[in-house]
Short mmCIF file of C-alpha atoms and ligand atoms in Angstrom, two decimals:
data_model
loop_
_atom_site.label_atom_id
_atom_site.label_comp_id
_atom_site.label_asym_id
_atom_site.label_seq_id
_atom_site.Cartn_x
_atom_site.Cartn_y
_atom_site.Cartn_z
CA MET A 1 0.00 0.00 0.03
CA ALA A 2 1.14 3.50 -0.72
CA ARG A 3 2.20 5.49 2.29
CA LEU A 4 2.24 9.20 2.95
CA PRO A 5 5.59 10.80 3.45
CA PRO A 6 6.05 12.48 6.83
CA ILE A 7 4.22 15.78 7.00
CA SER A 8 6.44 18.81 7.47
CA ALA A 9 5.38 22.34 7.99
CA ALA A 10 6.72 23.33 4.60
CA SER A 11 5.21 20.58 2.48
CA TRP A 12 1.79 19.20 2.69
CA ALA A 13 1.37 15.50 2.51
CA LEU A 14 1.71 14.38 -1.05
CA LEU A 15 -1.20 12.20 -1.79
CA LEU A 16 -0.41 9.76 -4.55
CA LEU A 17 -2.94 9.25 -7.23
CA VAL A 18 -3.48 5.65 -6.34
CA VAL A 19 -4.40 6.47 -2.79
CA VAL A 20 -8.11 6.93 -2.75
CA VAL A 21 -9.30 5.46 0.49
CA SER A 22 -6.25 6.47 2.40
CA PRO A 23 -4.61 4.00 4.75
CA CYS A 24 -2.82 6.89 6.40
CA HIS A 25 -4.77 7.54 9.51
CA SER A 26 -1.55 8.20 11.33
CA ALA A 27 -1.61 11.57 9.60
CA ALA A 28 -4.50 12.54 11.79
CA GLY A 29 -2.28 12.88 14.85
CA GLY A 30 -4.46 10.90 17.21
CA ARG A 31 -8.14 10.37 16.85
CA PRO A 32 -10.25 13.34 17.88
CA LYS A 33 -13.57 12.81 19.64
CA ALA A 34 -14.97 15.82 17.82
CA VAL A 35 -13.89 18.49 15.36
CA ALA A 36 -15.29 21.98 14.86
CA LEU A 37 -15.92 24.16 11.83
CA PRO A 38 -16.37 27.86 12.48
CA VAL A 39 -19.40 29.44 10.84
CA SER A 40 -20.21 33.08 10.11
CA ARG A 41 -23.31 34.72 8.76
CA ASP A 42 -23.22 36.77 5.55
CA ASP A 43 -25.84 39.48 6.01
CA ALA A 44 -26.18 40.37 2.33
CA THR A 45 -27.29 36.84 1.33
CA ARG A 46 -28.34 35.46 4.72
CA GLN A 47 -26.09 32.51 4.02
CA TYR A 48 -23.89 30.77 6.57
CA VAL A 49 -20.33 30.39 5.58
CA ALA A 50 -17.98 27.73 7.03
CA THR A 51 -14.25 28.33 6.98
CA PHE A 52 -11.92 25.41 6.31
CA GLN A 53 -8.29 25.76 7.26
CA GLN A 54 -5.01 24.73 5.87
CA ARG A 55 -2.67 22.78 8.13
CA THR A 56 0.11 25.30 8.64
CA PRO A 57 0.10 28.23 8.67
CA ARG A 58 -3.40 28.54 9.99
CA VAL A 59 -4.93 30.52 7.17
CA PRO A 60 -8.37 30.02 5.75
CA VAL A 61 -8.20 28.10 2.49
CA LEU A 62 -11.79 27.83 1.67
CA ASN A 63 -15.07 29.45 2.55
CA ALA A 64 -18.07 27.35 1.70
CA VAL A 65 -21.77 27.97 2.16
CA LEU A 66 -23.38 25.48 4.52
CA ASP A 67 -26.23 23.43 3.19
CA LEU A 68 -28.31 20.82 5.00
CA SER A 69 -29.15 19.33 1.62
CA GLY A 70 -26.67 18.61 -1.17
CA ALA A 71 -24.44 15.64 -1.85
CA THR A 72 -20.87 16.63 -0.90
CA LEU A 73 -18.48 19.53 -0.66
CA TRP A 74 -17.95 21.25 -3.97
CA VAL A 75 -15.39 23.87 -4.60
CA ASP A 76 -14.64 26.33 -7.41
CA CYS A 77 -11.32 24.78 -8.54
CA ASP A 78 -10.83 27.39 -11.33
CA ALA A 79 -10.10 30.04 -8.75
CA GLY A 80 -8.77 28.21 -5.74
CA GLY A 81 -5.70 26.74 -7.40
CA TYR A 82 -6.85 23.39 -6.03
CA TYR A 83 -5.36 21.34 -8.81
CA ALA A 84 -2.00 22.89 -7.96
CA SER A 85 -2.20 21.85 -4.30
CA SER A 86 0.23 19.03 -3.69
CA SER A 87 -2.23 17.23 -1.46
CA CYS A 88 -4.97 17.26 -4.01
CA SER A 89 -5.37 14.29 -6.24
CA ARG A 90 -7.86 13.32 -8.82
CA VAL A 91 -9.99 10.24 -8.23
CA PRO A 92 -9.40 7.79 -11.11
CA CYS A 93 -12.45 6.64 -13.10
CA GLY A 94 -12.24 2.93 -12.38
CA SER A 95 -11.82 3.33 -8.63
CA LYS A 96 -14.27 2.24 -5.97
CA THR A 97 -14.64 5.85 -4.80
CA CYS A 98 -15.64 6.90 -8.27
CA ARG A 99 -18.24 4.13 -8.42
CA LEU A 100 -19.63 5.23 -5.06
CA VAL A 101 -19.66 8.96 -5.84
CA THR A 102 -21.36 8.43 -9.21
CA LYS A 103 -23.53 5.53 -8.14
CA ASN A 104 -26.63 6.93 -9.82
CA THR A 105 -24.96 7.14 -13.20
CA SER A 106 -23.84 4.28 -15.31
CA PRO A 107 -21.29 3.80 -16.69
CA PRO A 108 -19.18 5.95 -14.33
CA PRO A 109 -18.31 9.03 -16.33
CA CYS A 110 -14.74 9.71 -17.20
CA LEU A 111 -12.79 12.78 -18.07
CA ASN A 112 -9.12 12.35 -18.99
CA ARG A 113 -9.10 9.19 -16.80
CA THR A 114 -10.38 11.27 -13.88
CA CYS A 115 -13.71 10.50 -12.27
CA SER A 116 -16.24 13.08 -13.40
CA GLY A 117 -18.93 14.06 -10.94
CA TYR A 118 -21.65 16.60 -10.44
CA ALA A 119 -21.85 19.77 -8.42
CA LYS A 120 -25.04 21.69 -7.62
CA ASN A 121 -25.53 25.20 -6.27
CA THR A 122 -28.56 24.66 -4.10
CA VAL A 123 -29.05 28.39 -3.69
CA THR A 124 -29.59 28.99 -7.38
CA ASN A 125 -30.54 25.40 -8.14
CA LEU A 126 -28.04 25.33 -10.98
CA GLY A 127 -25.97 22.28 -11.46
CA GLY A 128 -22.77 21.56 -13.31
CA SER A 129 -21.55 18.28 -14.64
CA GLY A 130 -19.30 17.86 -17.65
CA GLU A 131 -15.91 19.07 -16.51
CA VAL A 132 -16.69 18.55 -12.81
CA VAL A 133 -14.04 16.21 -11.54
CA VAL A 134 -13.84 14.33 -8.32
CA VAL A 135 -10.76 14.88 -6.21
CA THR A 136 -9.44 14.06 -2.80
CA GLU A 137 -7.75 16.60 -0.61
CA LEU A 138 -6.24 16.74 2.86
CA LEU A 139 -8.58 18.79 5.05
CA SER A 140 -7.78 19.84 8.58
CA PHE A 141 -10.20 20.70 11.33
CA PRO A 142 -9.72 22.40 14.65
CA THR A 143 -10.37 20.17 17.65
CA THR A 144 -11.22 23.19 19.76
CA PHE A 145 -13.70 25.98 19.52
CA PRO A 146 -12.92 28.83 19.46
CA GLY A 147 -10.03 27.61 17.32
CA LEU A 148 -7.04 28.51 19.46
CA ALA A 149 -3.85 28.92 17.49
CA SER A 150 -2.01 26.46 19.68
CA ALA A 151 -4.65 23.75 19.60
CA PRO A 152 -4.05 20.71 17.42
CA LEU A 153 -5.78 20.21 14.13
CA ALA A 154 -7.18 16.85 13.09
CA THR A 155 -6.59 15.88 9.50
CA ALA A 156 -8.83 13.98 7.18
CA PRO A 157 -6.17 12.76 4.70
CA ALA A 158 -8.36 12.06 1.67
CA PHE A 159 -11.57 14.02 1.80
CA VAL A 160 -13.58 13.45 -1.39
CA PHE A 161 -15.19 16.46 -3.06
CA THR A 162 -16.08 17.75 -6.48
CA CYS A 163 -14.47 20.56 -8.43
CA GLY A 164 -16.89 23.03 -10.00
CA HIS A 165 -16.33 26.06 -12.13
CA THR A 166 -16.41 29.68 -11.11
CA SER A 167 -19.79 30.25 -12.84
CA LEU A 168 -21.38 27.85 -10.33
CA THR A 169 -20.52 30.12 -7.41
CA GLU A 170 -22.90 32.81 -8.63
CA GLY A 171 -25.41 33.64 -5.92
CA LEU A 172 -23.14 32.64 -3.10
CA ALA A 173 -21.89 35.00 -0.37
CA VAL A 174 -18.92 37.16 -1.34
CA GLY A 175 -15.81 35.20 -0.66
CA ALA A 176 -17.50 31.82 -0.71
CA THR A 177 -16.08 29.48 -3.35
CA GLY A 178 -18.25 26.46 -2.85
CA MET A 179 -20.87 24.71 -0.78
CA ALA A 180 -20.44 22.26 2.06
CA SER A 181 -23.16 19.66 2.40
CA LEU A 182 -24.28 18.60 5.86
CA SER A 183 -26.85 16.13 4.52
CA SER A 184 -26.99 12.42 5.29
CA ALA A 185 -25.48 11.57 1.87
CA ARG A 186 -22.50 9.22 1.75
CA PHE A 187 -20.02 11.94 0.69
CA ALA A 188 -21.42 14.84 2.67
CA LEU A 189 -19.34 16.06 5.62
CA PRO A 190 -21.02 14.19 8.52
CA THR A 191 -20.50 10.74 6.98
CA GLN A 192 -17.06 11.36 5.51
CA LEU A 193 -15.72 12.83 8.73
CA ALA A 194 -17.26 10.03 10.81
CA GLY A 195 -15.30 7.63 8.55
CA ALA A 196 -12.05 9.57 8.65
CA PHE A 197 -12.05 10.06 12.42
CA ARG A 198 -14.09 6.97 13.43
CA PHE A 199 -16.60 8.91 15.44
CA SER A 200 -20.42 8.82 15.25
CA ARG A 201 -22.35 10.15 12.30
CA LYS A 202 -23.53 13.09 14.29
CA PHE A 203 -23.12 16.83 14.19
CA ALA A 204 -24.41 19.85 16.09
CA LEU A 205 -25.20 23.09 14.37
CA CYS A 206 -25.39 26.47 16.01
CA LEU A 207 -26.11 29.27 13.53
CA PRO A 208 -25.09 32.79 14.56
CA SER A 209 -27.69 35.57 14.59
CA SER A 210 -25.46 38.34 13.28
CA ALA A 211 -22.42 38.86 11.11
CA SER A 212 -20.32 39.74 14.14
CA ASP A 213 -21.21 36.56 16.01
CA ALA A 214 -19.45 33.24 15.61
CA GLY A 215 -21.35 30.05 14.94
CA VAL A 216 -20.14 26.48 14.77
CA VAL A 217 -20.71 22.98 13.40
CA VAL A 218 -19.31 20.30 15.66
CA PHE A 219 -18.86 16.85 14.20
CA GLY A 220 -18.58 13.77 16.41
CA ASN A 221 -19.17 13.31 20.08
CA ALA A 222 -19.08 16.53 22.01
CA ARG A 223 -20.68 17.84 25.10
CA TYR A 224 -22.61 21.02 24.44
CA LEU A 225 -20.90 23.47 26.71
CA PHE A 226 -21.67 27.15 26.56
CA ASP A 227 -19.22 28.88 28.80
CA ASP A 228 -19.79 26.84 31.98
CA MET A 229 -23.34 25.72 31.16
CA ASP A 230 -23.75 22.17 29.91
CA HIS A 231 -26.70 21.89 27.55
CA THR A 232 -25.99 18.33 26.54
CA ASN A 233 -28.97 16.95 28.44
CA SER A 234 -31.38 19.74 27.83
CA LEU A 235 -32.28 18.94 24.25
CA LEU A 236 -35.64 17.62 23.18
CA TYR A 237 -35.62 14.98 20.42
CA THR A 238 -37.76 14.31 17.36
CA PRO A 239 -37.19 11.51 14.88
CA LEU A 240 -35.32 12.41 11.68
CA LEU A 241 -37.29 11.08 8.74
CA VAL A 242 -36.42 10.19 5.20
CA ASN A 243 -38.84 11.38 2.60
CA PRO A 244 -40.08 8.23 0.84
CA VAL A 245 -41.64 10.16 -2.05
CA SER A 246 -38.83 12.32 -3.31
CA ARG A 247 -39.29 14.34 -6.42
CA SER A 248 -35.57 14.65 -6.68
CA SER A 249 -33.20 11.86 -5.66
CA SER A 250 -31.24 14.23 -3.49
CA SER A 251 -34.10 14.98 -1.15
CA SER A 252 -33.78 11.48 0.30
CA SER A 253 -30.69 12.76 2.13
CA GLU A 254 -32.41 15.92 3.46
CA TYR A 255 -33.65 16.23 7.02
CA PHE A 256 -37.41 15.88 7.49
CA ILE A 257 -39.21 15.92 10.79
CA SER A 258 -42.81 15.28 11.71
CA LEU A 259 -44.64 18.49 12.61
CA LYS A 260 -47.98 17.68 14.18
CA ARG A 261 -49.50 21.04 14.95
CA ILE A 262 -48.77 24.68 15.36
CA VAL A 263 -49.90 26.76 18.31
CA VAL A 264 -49.73 30.55 18.18
CA ASP A 265 -50.21 32.49 21.41
CA ASP A 266 -51.64 29.38 23.12
CA ARG A 267 -54.27 28.82 20.42
CA PRO A 268 -53.97 25.85 17.99
CA VAL A 269 -53.90 26.97 14.38
CA PRO A 270 -56.37 25.05 12.18
CA LEU A 271 -54.35 23.25 9.56
CA ASN A 272 -55.01 20.64 6.85
CA ALA A 273 -53.35 17.61 8.49
CA THR A 274 -52.73 15.95 5.14
CA LEU A 275 -50.27 18.68 4.24
CA LEU A 276 -48.18 17.90 7.32
CA GLU A 277 -47.79 14.25 6.39
CA ILE A 278 -44.51 13.49 4.70
CA GLY A 279 -45.11 12.50 1.13
CA LYS A 280 -45.56 13.83 -2.36
CA ASN A 281 -46.48 17.42 -1.38
CA GLY A 282 -46.20 17.25 2.31
CA GLY A 283 -43.93 17.19 5.24
CA THR A 284 -41.58 19.44 7.07
CA LYS A 285 -37.90 19.83 6.42
CA LEU A 286 -35.03 22.00 7.64
CA SER A 287 -33.04 24.19 5.28
CA THR A 288 -30.13 26.52 5.79
CA VAL A 289 -30.25 27.88 2.25
CA SER A 290 -33.80 29.13 2.83
CA PRO A 291 -33.37 32.11 5.13
CA TYR A 292 -37.00 32.24 6.10
CA THR A 293 -39.58 29.60 6.88
CA VAL A 294 -41.67 28.84 3.77
CA LEU A 295 -45.23 27.62 4.31
CA GLU A 296 -47.69 26.12 1.87
CA SER A 297 -50.35 28.76 1.08
CA SER A 298 -53.20 27.51 3.34
CA ILE A 299 -50.75 26.93 6.21
CA HIS A 300 -49.25 30.40 5.66
CA LYS A 301 -52.67 32.01 5.75
CA ALA A 302 -53.78 30.19 8.91
CA VAL A 303 -50.55 31.05 10.69
CA THR A 304 -50.39 34.69 9.66
CA ASP A 305 -54.13 35.16 10.49
CA ALA A 306 -53.51 33.73 13.96
CA PHE A 307 -50.49 35.93 14.54
CA ALA A 308 -52.20 39.07 13.19
CA ALA A 309 -55.15 38.48 15.53
CA SER A 310 -52.87 38.23 18.55
CA MET A 311 -50.93 41.31 17.56
CA ALA A 312 -54.19 43.27 17.07
CA THR A 313 -55.18 42.34 20.63
CA ALA A 314 -51.85 43.72 21.79
CA GLU A 315 -52.55 46.90 19.81
CA ILE A 316 -49.22 46.85 17.93
CA PRO A 317 -49.66 48.99 14.81
CA ARG A 318 -49.26 47.28 11.48
CA VAL A 319 -47.25 48.96 8.72
CA PRO A 320 -47.23 48.24 4.97
CA ALA A 321 -45.89 44.80 4.03
CA VAL A 322 -42.31 44.52 2.95
CA ALA A 323 -41.73 41.65 0.50
CA PRO A 324 -41.35 38.73 0.88
CA PHE A 325 -43.24 39.15 4.17
CA GLU A 326 -46.88 39.81 4.67
CA LEU A 327 -47.13 40.95 8.28
CA CYS A 328 -45.04 43.95 9.29
CA TYR A 329 -45.26 46.08 12.42
CA ASP A 330 -43.90 49.34 13.69
CA GLY A 331 -40.68 48.28 15.32
CA SER A 332 -40.58 51.28 17.61
CA LYS A 333 -43.85 50.22 19.27
CA MET A 334 -42.60 46.81 20.12
CA GLU A 335 -40.92 45.89 23.38
CA SER A 336 -37.80 43.87 23.21
CA THR A 337 -35.92 41.53 25.49
CA ILE A 338 -32.57 39.77 25.19
CA ALA A 339 -34.46 37.04 23.28
CA GLY A 340 -35.78 39.46 20.69
CA PRO A 341 -39.03 41.43 20.21
CA THR A 342 -41.86 40.56 22.58
CA VAL A 343 -44.42 38.90 20.23
CA PRO A 344 -46.78 35.93 20.50
CA VAL A 345 -44.76 32.71 20.72
CA PHE A 346 -45.05 29.92 18.19
CA GLU A 347 -45.08 26.37 19.49
CA LEU A 348 -44.21 23.84 16.82
CA TYR A 349 -45.35 20.51 18.19
CA VAL A 350 -43.23 17.82 16.63
CA GLN A 351 -43.29 14.04 17.10
CA SER A 352 -41.28 13.11 20.16
CA VAL A 353 -38.86 10.21 20.18
CA LEU A 354 -40.96 9.01 23.11
CA LYS A 355 -43.76 7.05 21.48
CA SER A 356 -47.09 8.85 20.92
CA LYS A 357 -45.85 12.01 22.53
CA VAL A 358 -45.19 15.38 21.06
CA ALA A 359 -42.40 17.80 21.92
CA PRO A 360 -42.72 21.58 21.71
CA TRP A 361 -40.21 23.57 19.63
CA MET A 362 -40.76 27.01 21.07
CA VAL A 363 -40.12 29.82 18.62
CA SER A 364 -39.97 33.27 20.11
CA GLY A 365 -39.27 36.82 18.98
CA GLU A 366 -35.65 36.57 17.82
CA ASN A 367 -36.50 33.56 15.63
CA LEU A 368 -39.81 34.93 14.38
CA MET A 369 -39.30 38.63 13.60
CA VAL A 370 -37.08 40.05 10.90
CA ARG A 371 -35.98 43.68 10.92
CA VAL A 372 -36.32 45.13 7.41
CA ASP A 373 -35.04 48.38 5.93
CA GLY A 374 -36.95 51.27 7.45
CA GLY A 375 -37.11 49.69 10.87
CA ALA A 376 -40.26 47.63 10.56
CA LEU A 377 -40.36 44.20 12.11
CA CYS A 378 -41.93 41.53 9.96
CA LEU A 379 -43.08 37.99 10.76
CA GLY A 380 -40.37 35.92 9.02
CA VAL A 381 -42.60 33.48 7.19
CA VAL A 382 -43.06 33.34 3.44
CA ASP A 383 -45.91 32.02 1.30
CA GLY A 384 -44.68 28.95 -0.60
CA GLY A 385 -47.69 28.79 -2.91
CA VAL A 386 -50.12 25.95 -3.52
CA ALA A 387 -48.67 22.40 -3.70
CA PRO A 388 -45.03 23.16 -3.14
CA GLU A 389 -42.61 20.25 -2.97
CA THR A 390 -42.55 20.49 0.83
CA SER A 391 -45.37 22.03 2.91
CA VAL A 392 -43.17 23.45 5.62
CA VAL A 393 -39.51 24.43 5.12
CA ILE A 394 -38.04 25.64 8.38
CA GLY A 395 -35.62 28.32 7.38
CA SER A 396 -32.39 29.35 9.00
CA HIS A 397 -33.77 32.45 10.76
CA MET A 398 -35.76 30.08 12.99
CA MET A 399 -32.64 28.08 13.76
CA GLU A 400 -30.36 30.92 14.78
CA ASP A 401 -29.05 30.75 18.36
CA VAL A 402 -30.61 27.33 18.69
CA LEU A 403 -28.47 24.26 19.17
CA LEU A 404 -29.53 21.55 16.78
CA GLU A 405 -28.11 18.04 17.02
CA PHE A 406 -28.41 15.90 13.91
CA ASP A 407 -27.82 12.35 15.11
CA LEU A 408 -27.76 10.26 11.94
CA GLU A 409 -26.98 7.07 13.78
CA GLY A 410 -29.88 7.52 16.19
CA SER A 411 -32.08 9.05 13.42
CA ARG A 412 -33.09 11.89 15.63
CA LEU A 413 -32.90 15.65 15.80
CA GLY A 414 -32.22 17.33 19.11
CA PHE A 415 -33.15 20.95 19.62
CA SER A 416 -32.57 23.43 22.42
CA PRO A 417 -34.61 26.48 23.38
CA ASN A 418 -33.25 29.76 22.04
CA LEU A 419 -29.90 30.26 23.75
CA ARG A 420 -30.46 33.99 24.19
CA ALA A 421 -33.11 33.20 26.82
CA PHE A 422 -30.25 31.85 28.90
CA GLN A 423 -28.10 34.86 28.02
CA LEU A 424 -26.04 32.56 25.86
CA SER A 425 -25.22 32.51 22.15
CA CYS A 426 -23.46 30.22 19.65
CA SER A 427 -20.22 32.15 20.08
CA MET A 428 -20.03 30.99 23.72
CA PHE A 429 -19.80 27.36 22.59
CA ARG A 430 -16.69 25.64 23.93
CA LEU A 431 -14.98 22.53 22.57
CA GLY A 432 -11.73 21.18 23.92
C1 NAG B 1 -8.56 16.98 -20.49
O1 NAG B 1 -7.51 16.87 -21.47
C2 NAG B 1 -7.56 17.89 -22.43
C3 NAG B 1 -6.47 17.61 -23.46
O2 NAG B 1 -5.27 17.30 -22.84
C4 NAG B 1 -7.37 19.23 -21.78
O3 NAG B 1 -7.41 20.31 -22.72
C5 NAG B 1 -8.46 19.46 -20.74
O4 NAG B 1 -8.22 20.64 -20.02
C6 NAG B 1 -8.48 18.29 -19.79
N1 NAG B 1 -9.64 18.48 -18.89
C7 NAG B 1 -9.51 18.45 -17.59
C8 NAG B 1 -10.75 18.66 -16.79
O5 NAG B 1 -8.46 18.30 -16.99
C1 NAG B 2 -55.89 19.01 2.38
O1 NAG B 2 -54.80 18.96 1.50
C2 NAG B 2 -54.87 17.91 0.53
C3 NAG B 2 -53.58 17.87 -0.21
O2 NAG B 2 -53.35 19.10 -0.84
C4 NAG B 2 -56.07 18.18 -0.35
O3 NAG B 2 -56.15 17.06 -1.27
C5 NAG B 2 -57.33 18.22 0.48
O4 NAG B 2 -58.44 18.55 -0.27
C6 NAG B 2 -57.21 19.27 1.63
N1 NAG B 2 -58.32 19.20 2.54
C7 NAG B 2 -59.05 20.24 2.86
C8 NAG B 2 -60.13 20.01 3.85
O5 NAG B 2 -58.83 21.36 2.40
#
């Protein structure tokens, strides 16, 4: 078997072309229990950008937009000089990795004897195949958060990803040169990192609520420490579901949950239960590329009517709607706490992992209201039209400052209350 030469500060490990599934776990410098990926919010696009680092020196090499769907990490290789990196190698066509990456296509496509894959920008929904090649690269991850300069990095020696072209990065946050998939797909980050580091297929996501705040994705087995508060045991759990009726093959690796009912200001919202059932036009999924929660038309109407009625009771003056939102209010007339504007709370009752029980996902001001230009505060839900692919898409605004644990082995999603209510935030997360 091919071996990696020793890694020096000056030269990255040279990964030989034949090494696809690398036998070189020694390069990882011990097996970490968990690794972290720092995340920041781009306010212009409302995308969340993860920063991957090079081994030494500790400079960012790649900014990629996080995506709970998608198939793998893809990178703009035209710009990044990735082909030139000594640790980057192309996956040969005949290899097992190529067969796995391209398992939905036969025969495995080939480009100059290099495995040819597919990359999709899930923000613009544009895809690129053709000259999209599959490569492996050495990727390093901090084992601490915040990533202290002295802390060790853990190295995945042969991370598989696809090389897209610059045109595919259109629509991404400035500085982002690719997208990093957190889906349950075989070559998305959670499963590849679990393989490289031999930890569980599990990650926790904490999205920051401003551009100046730090967020994090933690892969593996970590305790959820925020400063000195341990939130590991304070999560509620709902089963993670696979959509059996996927319009697109990729949606089978997205994260669906079972939403049973919505309560606004203590009153149940009348909903068509069929639309909440996972299936052809139903179900509830989580999305980080959708900034706001998108609701099928009849659900949107029922929810906004309920919210508007509560706000009318509280005598908060409405102001003209600001697209894409329908309900906007005079921000100066609204009280605010550390957990955001004081508005009626949404309770999303989801299936509990405890049989025949439901668990409440409480959504309060910070996760409901969006401040728009001019100072109005709008309810951050969007009308998804009649018969959308998914009835309820929980967008990233509702996930900010909430700790979400995606446990792929246990097929369950853990969620915390909004951390701000405890005077905490994602940036207070501590690993290592
Ligand atoms: C494939 O080979 C041709 C001819 O050598 C070259 O022009 C082209 O850039 C190569 N394509 C890739 C993706 O490397
Ligand atoms: C509920 O939604 C389903 C699916 O769109 C539809 O077929 C049905 O007619 C709806 N039921 C009611 C009472 O509106």
